[in-house]
Every structure is written in C-alpha cells, then in structure tokens.
Short mmCIF file of C-alpha atoms in Angstrom, two decimals:
data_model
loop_
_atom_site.label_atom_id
_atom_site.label_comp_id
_atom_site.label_asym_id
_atom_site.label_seq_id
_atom_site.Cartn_x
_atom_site.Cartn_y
_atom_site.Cartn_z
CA UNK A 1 0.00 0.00 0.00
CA UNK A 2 2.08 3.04 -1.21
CA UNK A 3 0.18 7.01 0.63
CA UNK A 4 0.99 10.48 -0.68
CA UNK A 5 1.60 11.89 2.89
CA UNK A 6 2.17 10.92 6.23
CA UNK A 7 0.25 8.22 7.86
CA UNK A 8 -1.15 10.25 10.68
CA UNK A 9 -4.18 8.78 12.26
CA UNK A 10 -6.42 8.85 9.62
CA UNK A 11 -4.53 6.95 6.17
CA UNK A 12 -5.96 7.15 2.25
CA UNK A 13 -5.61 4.29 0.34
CA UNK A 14 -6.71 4.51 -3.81
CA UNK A 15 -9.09 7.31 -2.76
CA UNK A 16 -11.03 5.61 -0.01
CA UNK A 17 -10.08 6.22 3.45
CA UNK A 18 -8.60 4.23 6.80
CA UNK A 19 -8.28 4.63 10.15
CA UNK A 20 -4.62 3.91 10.64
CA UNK A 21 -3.19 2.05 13.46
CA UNK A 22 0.91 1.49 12.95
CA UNK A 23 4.22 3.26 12.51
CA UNK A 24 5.86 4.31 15.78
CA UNK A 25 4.94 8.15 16.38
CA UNK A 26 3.60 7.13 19.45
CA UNK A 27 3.16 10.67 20.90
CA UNK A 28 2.04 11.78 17.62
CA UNK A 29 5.00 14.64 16.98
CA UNK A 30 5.34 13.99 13.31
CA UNK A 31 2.35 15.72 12.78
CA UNK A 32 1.63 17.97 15.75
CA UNK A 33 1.72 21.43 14.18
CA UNK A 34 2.80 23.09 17.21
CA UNK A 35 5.87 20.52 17.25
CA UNK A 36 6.66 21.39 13.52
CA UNK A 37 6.83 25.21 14.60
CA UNK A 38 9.42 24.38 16.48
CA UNK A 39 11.14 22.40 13.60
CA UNK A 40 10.40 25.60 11.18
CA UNK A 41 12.29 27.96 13.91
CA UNK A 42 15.29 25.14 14.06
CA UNK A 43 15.51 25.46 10.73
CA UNK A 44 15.75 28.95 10.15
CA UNK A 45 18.47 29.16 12.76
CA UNK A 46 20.73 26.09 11.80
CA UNK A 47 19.59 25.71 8.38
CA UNK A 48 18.46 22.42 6.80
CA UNK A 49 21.18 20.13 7.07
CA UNK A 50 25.01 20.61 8.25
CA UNK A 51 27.26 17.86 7.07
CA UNK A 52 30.57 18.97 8.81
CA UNK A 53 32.41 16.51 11.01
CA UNK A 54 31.88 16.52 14.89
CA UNK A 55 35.59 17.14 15.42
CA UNK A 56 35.97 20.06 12.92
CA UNK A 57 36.94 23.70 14.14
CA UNK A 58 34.16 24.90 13.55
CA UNK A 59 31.53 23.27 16.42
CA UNK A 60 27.77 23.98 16.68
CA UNK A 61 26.68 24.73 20.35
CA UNK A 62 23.31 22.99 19.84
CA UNK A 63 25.09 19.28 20.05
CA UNK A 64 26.73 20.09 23.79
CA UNK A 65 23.39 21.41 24.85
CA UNK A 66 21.08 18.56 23.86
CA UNK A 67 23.98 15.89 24.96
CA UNK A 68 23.89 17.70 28.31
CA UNK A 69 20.21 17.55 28.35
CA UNK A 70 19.93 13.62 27.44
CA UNK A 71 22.67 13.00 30.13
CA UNK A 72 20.69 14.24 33.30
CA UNK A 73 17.26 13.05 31.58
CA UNK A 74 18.38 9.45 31.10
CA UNK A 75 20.47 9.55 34.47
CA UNK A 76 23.83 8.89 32.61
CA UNK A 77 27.36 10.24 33.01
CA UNK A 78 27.56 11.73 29.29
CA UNK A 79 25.73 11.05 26.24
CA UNK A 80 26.27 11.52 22.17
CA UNK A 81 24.26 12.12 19.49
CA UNK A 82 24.35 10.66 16.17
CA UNK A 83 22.32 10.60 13.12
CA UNK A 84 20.55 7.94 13.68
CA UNK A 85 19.95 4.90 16.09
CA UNK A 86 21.12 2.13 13.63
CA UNK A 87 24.08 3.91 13.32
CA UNK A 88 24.52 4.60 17.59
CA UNK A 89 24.27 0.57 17.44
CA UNK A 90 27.18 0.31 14.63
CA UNK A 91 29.46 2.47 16.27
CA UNK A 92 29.18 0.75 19.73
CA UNK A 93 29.25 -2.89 18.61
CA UNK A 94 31.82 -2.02 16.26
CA UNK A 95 34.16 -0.44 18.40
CA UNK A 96 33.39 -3.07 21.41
CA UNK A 97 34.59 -5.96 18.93
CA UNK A 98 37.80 -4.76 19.41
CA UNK A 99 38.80 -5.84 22.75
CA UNK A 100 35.75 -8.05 23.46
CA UNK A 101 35.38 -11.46 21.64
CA UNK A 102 32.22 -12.97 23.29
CA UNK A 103 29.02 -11.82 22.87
CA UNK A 104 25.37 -12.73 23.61
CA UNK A 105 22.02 -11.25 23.05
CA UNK A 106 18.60 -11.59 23.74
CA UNK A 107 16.43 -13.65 21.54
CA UNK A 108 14.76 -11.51 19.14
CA UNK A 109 17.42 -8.73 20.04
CA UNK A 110 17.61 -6.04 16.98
CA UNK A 111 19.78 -6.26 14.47
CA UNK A 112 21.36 -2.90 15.09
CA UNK A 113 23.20 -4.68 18.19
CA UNK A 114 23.41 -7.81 17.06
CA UNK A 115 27.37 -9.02 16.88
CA UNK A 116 27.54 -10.99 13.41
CA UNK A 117 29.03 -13.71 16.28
CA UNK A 118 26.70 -13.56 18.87
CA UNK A 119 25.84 -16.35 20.84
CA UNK A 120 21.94 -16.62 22.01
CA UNK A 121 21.57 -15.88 26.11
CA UNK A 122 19.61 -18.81 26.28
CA UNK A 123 19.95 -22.59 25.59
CA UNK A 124 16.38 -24.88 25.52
CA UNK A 125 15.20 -22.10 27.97
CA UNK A 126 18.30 -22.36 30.77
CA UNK A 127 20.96 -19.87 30.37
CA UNK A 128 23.88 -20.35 28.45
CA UNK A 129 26.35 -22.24 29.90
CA UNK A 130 29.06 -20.26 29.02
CA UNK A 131 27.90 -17.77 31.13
CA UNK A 132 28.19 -20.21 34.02
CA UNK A 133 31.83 -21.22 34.10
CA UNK A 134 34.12 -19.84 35.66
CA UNK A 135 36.54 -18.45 33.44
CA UNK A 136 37.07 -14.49 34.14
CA UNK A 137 36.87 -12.96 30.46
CA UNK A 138 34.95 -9.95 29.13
CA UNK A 139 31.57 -10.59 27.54
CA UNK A 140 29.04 -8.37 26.10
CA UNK A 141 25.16 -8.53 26.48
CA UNK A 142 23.08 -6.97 24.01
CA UNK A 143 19.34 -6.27 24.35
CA UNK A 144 16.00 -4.47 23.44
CA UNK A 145 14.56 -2.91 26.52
CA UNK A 146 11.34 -4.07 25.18
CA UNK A 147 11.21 -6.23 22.64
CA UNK A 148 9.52 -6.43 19.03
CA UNK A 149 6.47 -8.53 19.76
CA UNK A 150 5.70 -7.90 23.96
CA UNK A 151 4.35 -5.68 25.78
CA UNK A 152 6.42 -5.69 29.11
CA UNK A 153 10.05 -4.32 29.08
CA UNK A 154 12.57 -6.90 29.44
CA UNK A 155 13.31 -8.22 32.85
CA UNK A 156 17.29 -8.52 33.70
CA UNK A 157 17.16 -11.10 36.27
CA UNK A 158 19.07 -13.65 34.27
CA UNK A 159 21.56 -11.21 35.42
CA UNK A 160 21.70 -12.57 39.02
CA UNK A 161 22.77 -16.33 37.30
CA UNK A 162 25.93 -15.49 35.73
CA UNK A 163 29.60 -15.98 36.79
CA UNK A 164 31.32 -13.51 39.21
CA UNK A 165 34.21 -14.12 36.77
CA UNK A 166 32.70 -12.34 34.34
CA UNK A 167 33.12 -8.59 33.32
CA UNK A 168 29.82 -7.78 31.99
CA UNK A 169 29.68 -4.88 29.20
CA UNK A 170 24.98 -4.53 28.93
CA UNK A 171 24.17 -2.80 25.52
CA UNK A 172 20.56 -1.57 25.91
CA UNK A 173 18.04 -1.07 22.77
CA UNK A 174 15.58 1.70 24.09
CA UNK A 175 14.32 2.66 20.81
CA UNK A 176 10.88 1.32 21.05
CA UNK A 177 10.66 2.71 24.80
CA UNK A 178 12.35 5.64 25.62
CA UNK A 179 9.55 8.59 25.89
CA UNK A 180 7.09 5.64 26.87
CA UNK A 181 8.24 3.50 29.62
CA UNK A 182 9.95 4.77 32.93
CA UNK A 183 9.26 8.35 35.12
CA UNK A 184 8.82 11.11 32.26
CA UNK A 185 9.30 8.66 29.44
CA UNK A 186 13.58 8.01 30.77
CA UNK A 187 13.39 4.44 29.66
CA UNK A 188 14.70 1.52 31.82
CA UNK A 189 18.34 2.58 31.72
CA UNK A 190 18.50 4.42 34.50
CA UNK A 191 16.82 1.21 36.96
CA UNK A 192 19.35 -1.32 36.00
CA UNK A 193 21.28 -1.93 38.29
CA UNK A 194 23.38 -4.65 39.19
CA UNK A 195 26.77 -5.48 41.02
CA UNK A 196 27.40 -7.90 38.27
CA UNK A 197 28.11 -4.69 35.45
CA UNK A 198 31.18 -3.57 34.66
CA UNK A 199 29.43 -1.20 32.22
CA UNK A 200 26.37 -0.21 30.93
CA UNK A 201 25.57 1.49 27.39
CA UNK A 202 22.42 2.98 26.07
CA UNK A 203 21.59 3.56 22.68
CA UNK A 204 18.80 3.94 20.88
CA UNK A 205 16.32 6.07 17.45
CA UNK A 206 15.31 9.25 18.65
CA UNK A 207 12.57 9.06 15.77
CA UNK A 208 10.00 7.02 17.27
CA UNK A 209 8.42 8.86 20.37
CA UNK A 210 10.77 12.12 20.17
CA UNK A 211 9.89 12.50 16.76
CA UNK A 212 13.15 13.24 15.70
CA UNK A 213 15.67 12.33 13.19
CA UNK A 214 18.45 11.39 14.94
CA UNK A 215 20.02 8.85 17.45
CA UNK A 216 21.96 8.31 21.16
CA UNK A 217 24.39 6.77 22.54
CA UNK A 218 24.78 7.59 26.21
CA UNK A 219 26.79 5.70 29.36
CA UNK A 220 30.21 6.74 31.77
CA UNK A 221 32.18 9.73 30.38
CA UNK A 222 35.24 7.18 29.73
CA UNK A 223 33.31 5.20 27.15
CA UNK A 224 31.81 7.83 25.46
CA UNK A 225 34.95 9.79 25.30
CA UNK A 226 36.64 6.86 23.34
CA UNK A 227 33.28 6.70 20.81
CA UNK A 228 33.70 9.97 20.09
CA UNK A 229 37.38 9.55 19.06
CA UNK A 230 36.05 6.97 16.81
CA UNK A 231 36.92 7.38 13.00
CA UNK A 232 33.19 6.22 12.34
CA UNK A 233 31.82 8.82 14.28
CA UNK A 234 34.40 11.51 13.12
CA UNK A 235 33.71 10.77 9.74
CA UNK A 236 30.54 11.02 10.02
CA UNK A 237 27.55 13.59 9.97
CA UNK A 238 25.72 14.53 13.22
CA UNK A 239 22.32 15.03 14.22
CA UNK A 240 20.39 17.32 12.12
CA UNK A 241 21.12 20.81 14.82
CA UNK A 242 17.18 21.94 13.87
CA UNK A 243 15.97 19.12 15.17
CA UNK A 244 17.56 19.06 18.10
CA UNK A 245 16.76 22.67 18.81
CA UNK A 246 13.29 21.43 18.17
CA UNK A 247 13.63 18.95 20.70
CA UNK A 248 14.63 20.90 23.68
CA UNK A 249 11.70 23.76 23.23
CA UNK A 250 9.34 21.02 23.09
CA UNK A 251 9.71 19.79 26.48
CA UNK A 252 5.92 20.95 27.58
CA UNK A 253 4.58 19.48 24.69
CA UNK A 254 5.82 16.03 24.84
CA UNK A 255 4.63 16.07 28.74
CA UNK A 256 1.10 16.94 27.21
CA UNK A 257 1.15 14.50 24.27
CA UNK A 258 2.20 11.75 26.98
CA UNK A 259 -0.46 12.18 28.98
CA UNK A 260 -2.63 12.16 26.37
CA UNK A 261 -1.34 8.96 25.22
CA UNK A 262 -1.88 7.44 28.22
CA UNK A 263 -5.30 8.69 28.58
CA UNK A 264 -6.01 6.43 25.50
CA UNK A 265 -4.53 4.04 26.59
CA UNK A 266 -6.80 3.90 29.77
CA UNK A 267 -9.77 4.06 27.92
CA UNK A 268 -8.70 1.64 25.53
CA UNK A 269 -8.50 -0.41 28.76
CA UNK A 270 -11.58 -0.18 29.60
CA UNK A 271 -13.10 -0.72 26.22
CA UNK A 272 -11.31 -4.23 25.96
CA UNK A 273 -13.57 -6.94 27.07
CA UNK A 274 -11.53 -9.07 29.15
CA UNK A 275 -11.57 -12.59 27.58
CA UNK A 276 -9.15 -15.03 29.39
CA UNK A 277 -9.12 -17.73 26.47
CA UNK A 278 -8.32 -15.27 24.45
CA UNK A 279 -4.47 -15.53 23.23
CA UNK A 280 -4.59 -13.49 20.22
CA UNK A 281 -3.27 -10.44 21.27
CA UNK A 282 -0.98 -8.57 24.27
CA UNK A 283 -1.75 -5.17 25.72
CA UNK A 284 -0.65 -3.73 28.77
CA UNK A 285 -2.02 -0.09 28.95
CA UNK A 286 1.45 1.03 30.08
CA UNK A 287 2.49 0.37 26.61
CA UNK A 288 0.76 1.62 23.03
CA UNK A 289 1.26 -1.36 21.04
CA UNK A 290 -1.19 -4.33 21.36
CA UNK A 291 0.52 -7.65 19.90
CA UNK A 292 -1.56 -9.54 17.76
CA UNK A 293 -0.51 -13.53 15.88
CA UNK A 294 -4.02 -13.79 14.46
CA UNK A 295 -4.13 -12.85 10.85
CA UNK A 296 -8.27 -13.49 11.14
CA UNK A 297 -7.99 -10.13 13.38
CA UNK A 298 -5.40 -8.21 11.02
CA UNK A 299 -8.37 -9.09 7.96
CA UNK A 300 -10.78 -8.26 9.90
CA UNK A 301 -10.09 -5.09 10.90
CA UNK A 302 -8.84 -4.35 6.95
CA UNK A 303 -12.36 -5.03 6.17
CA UNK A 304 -13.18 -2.68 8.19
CA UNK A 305 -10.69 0.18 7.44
CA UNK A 306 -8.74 -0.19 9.92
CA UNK A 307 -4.95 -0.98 8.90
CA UNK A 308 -2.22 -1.96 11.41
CA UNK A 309 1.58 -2.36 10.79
CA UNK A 310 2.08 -5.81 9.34
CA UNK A 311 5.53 -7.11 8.11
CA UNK A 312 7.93 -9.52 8.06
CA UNK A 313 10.72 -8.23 10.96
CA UNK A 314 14.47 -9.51 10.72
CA UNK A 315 14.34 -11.87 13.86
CA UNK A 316 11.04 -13.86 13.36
CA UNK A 317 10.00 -16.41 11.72
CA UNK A 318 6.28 -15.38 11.23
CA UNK A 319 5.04 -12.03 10.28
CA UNK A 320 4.35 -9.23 12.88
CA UNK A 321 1.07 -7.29 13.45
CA UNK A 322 1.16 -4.52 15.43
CA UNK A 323 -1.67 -2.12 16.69
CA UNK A 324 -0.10 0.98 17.63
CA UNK A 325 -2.02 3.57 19.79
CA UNK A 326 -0.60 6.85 19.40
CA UNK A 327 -1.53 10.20 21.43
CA UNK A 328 -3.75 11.66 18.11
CA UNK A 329 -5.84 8.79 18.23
CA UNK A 330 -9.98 10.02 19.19
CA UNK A 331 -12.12 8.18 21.81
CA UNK A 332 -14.13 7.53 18.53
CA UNK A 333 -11.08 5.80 16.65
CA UNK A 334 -10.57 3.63 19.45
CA UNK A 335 -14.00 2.57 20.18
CA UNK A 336 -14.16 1.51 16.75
CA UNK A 337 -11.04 -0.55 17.52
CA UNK A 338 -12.07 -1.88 20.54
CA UNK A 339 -15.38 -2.80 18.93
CA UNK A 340 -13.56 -5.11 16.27
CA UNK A 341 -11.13 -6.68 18.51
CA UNK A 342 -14.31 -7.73 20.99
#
C-alpha cells in the first residue's frame, strides 16, 4: 500500500479512506503542528542540514546542549548524538569488537546490536552455559529494553545467574521505549542496576516517540569519550542541529502529548472486554502497542478500514502485526477498535 503523505491517524488508500493504526509516532509529533513550529524555527536558525564533522573547528553549540540535556534526563554520566539509532548501534558494537570477543544477546534482540558472532543468552530455555563457568573474560550482552512482539520491558534477572568471573559490558536497545516507559518517558536505563556490570551502554532512534531524526548513545564519560574519538563517528555527519533545537523547546509538549497517550490508553483499557481464552493479542495499557498472531484479526479489521503495521521483521519467523495507539488517536477511533477486537 504506497500514501501520498504521512500516515497520521487517519490513512488514504486509492481514494477511499482508513483509520490507521501502525508506525511508531507514538506521541504523535510527526504531525503535531505546534511541534513542527518548532522544527520551522530550528531550521531557520541552523539551516536544513550541516554535514561537517563533529571534530571540525568549527563546532555547533546545539550538540553540547542537547547531549547535556539527554545526560541528566536518562540519568547517565555523558551522552552523544548521532544521526541515527542504527548507526549509535554500529558504532558501539563495532568499536566493542575490538577488545571483546564474546558476545550474547537476547532472543529476538535487533539487528542494530546484534554481533555478526553472537551467541543466544539462552539454551532450551536455561541460560547459556558459558555464562556459568568460571573463566574471568569480558563478555558483552546486548538487548531491546522491550522487545519487538511484547508488551512488558525486558526483565534482567538472568543477570543474578551469571559468573562472578565475568566482566559484563549490557548494551541496551531503548528505541521502542524511551519517551514511553519509565518516570517522564527516561526508559529503563537508568533502573538497572546490578553489582554484576562492569558497564552499561544505552543507545537507541530518537525518531520514534521524540519525533526526531536522529540517534543516542549515552553511558560513563570514559566510554563515550573513546566513541567519540572513533573514526566512524568523526567521519561522520551529526544530528540534524534543527531538530535538536526542536527537541529541547518542546519539552511541555511532549509532557502533554504523553499524557494524552496514556489517557487512551486507559480508555482503551476499559473498552477491551476481558476474555481469558483469548491468546490473540498482548496489551498492557502502560504500553501503546497491542501484539496480535491472528491474521483473522489483522483481515478483519482491513475489512473494516482499519490498517495496522504488518511485516515480516528480521528476527522472526512469522510475520508481525502490530496495533499501535498513538496520542492523536480520538475516543471515537478507538472505540471503533475496541469494537472489532471484541
């Protein structure tokens, strides 16, 4: 299905009309016109695009201001900003592959931190033994903070279970939940903690919630220090300066659009009959995605112009359908929803 503009709330496909439930502007800033105010004033100050290296003479205040902003709201010693949150995952894998030869992930973890090598943290369910011996070494743990088809963020106990010989380096995916999940949207970075780190590293799309092309890489001020001498990231452009601008003037608005969001997602709560046999979908009101595996739902709601996100993702076998409530839904859009899925 192929639109002429952006798929707000409300979608047109071949001239006839949908209500449109997927993409992730979960607080709805793509389209917020007082949000893209904000984006025209960037703009006229920093221009459309600056392509100049990070390290060059010439340094635009814009990135120190935002990276100090991100540091206190995500409770982290320092913080970067790069263009975009696939490449925050290249440049920290990449540059951890050079002193660190094991790695393990998450099942389902995303491919933007997924080691080419990378060894599953789990084995028929138990955790892998490697973890378990005890042969001190440096390993690195990669992770979504919530992954692609749930609706809890991910718990960290299998923390507890590994070796004290081992000098654990956690990567941690918040793209899908930073904005959402945690006080004021701060993600889960800030609650993980464990005597069993050596290090922990955020990073994660600024483009989903926030709104914003961009991405972040945040953790101690040694680490980050060392990324930043990185030829990747020297070589590379940064963040687009408007949009970050953008960003931090908008801070009222994304409270408002968060609240709103989770007023939806209340009523949307209530709307739900509660069916107990029902394994079809996942939705935790905390969260604006409900997970569904039946296709019967996904054509039924098509039937009734409703489309969801449906596509094949990297780490699954089957294909994903994904009902995403986002702050501009109505009470009327979701009723309709609700309706359907009852």
């Amino acid at each position: 299905m192929k639109v002429n503009e952006f798929p707000n709330r409300k979608i047109s496909v071949n001239n006839e009309p949908y209500l449109y439930f997927g993409g992730t502007s979960y607080l709805g800033m793509a389209s917020n016109t007082e949000f893209q105010k904000n984006i025209f004033e960037g703009l006229k100050k920093w221009g459309t695009f600056y392509g100049s290296s990070r390290n060059a003479n010439i340094k635009l205040a814009i990135y120190e201001e935002a990276e100090n902003y991100f540091s206190n709201f995500l409770g982290s010693e320092d913080s970067l900003t790069t263009s975009s949150g696939t490449l925050a995952g290249k440049i920290v894998i990449d540059y951890l592959s050079k002193t660190t030869q094991k790695f393990f992930h998450y099942p389902k973890t995303h491919p933007a931190v997924l080691h080419p090598n990378s060894l599953s943290l789990f084995l028929n369910g138990k955790l892998h033994p490697l973890l378990q011996n005890d042969i001190s070494e440096d390993i690195v743990i990669t992770v979504d903070a919530i992954l692609a088809l749930e609706t809890q963020p991910t718990s960290f106990d299998f923390l507890d279970a590994i070796s004290p010989q081992k000098k654990i380096t956690l990567v941690i995916d918040e793209s899908h939940s930073l904005g959402i999940i945690g006080k004021h949207g701060r993600g889960i970075f800030s609650s993980i903690n464990s005597n069993k780190l050596n290090r922990k590293i955020l990073i994660s799309s600024l483009g989903k919630a926030f709104g914003i092309s961009g991405g972040i890489i945040a953790s101690d001020k040694d680490f980050i220090n060392e990324i930043s001498a990185e030829p990747i990231f020297i070589s590379s452009s940064g963040a687009n300066p408007a949009y970050l601008e953008a960003f931090l003037k908008s801070n009222n608005l994304y409270k408002n659009q968060r609240k709103q969001l989770f007023n939806n997602l209340d009523f949307l709560e209530n709307a739900l009959k509660p069916n107990d046999n029902n394994n079809n979908y996942q939705f935790n009101k905390k969260y604006p995605v409900i997970y569904s595996t039946s296709d019967v739902l996904h054509e039924k709601l098509l039937q009734n112009n409703i489309i969801i996100a449906r596509f094949k993702y990297p780490t699954y076998e089957s294909y994903m359908n994904r009902i995403v409530i986002t702050a501009n839904h109505t009470k009327n859009d979701l009723k309709k929803l609700s309706n359907l899925i009852n």
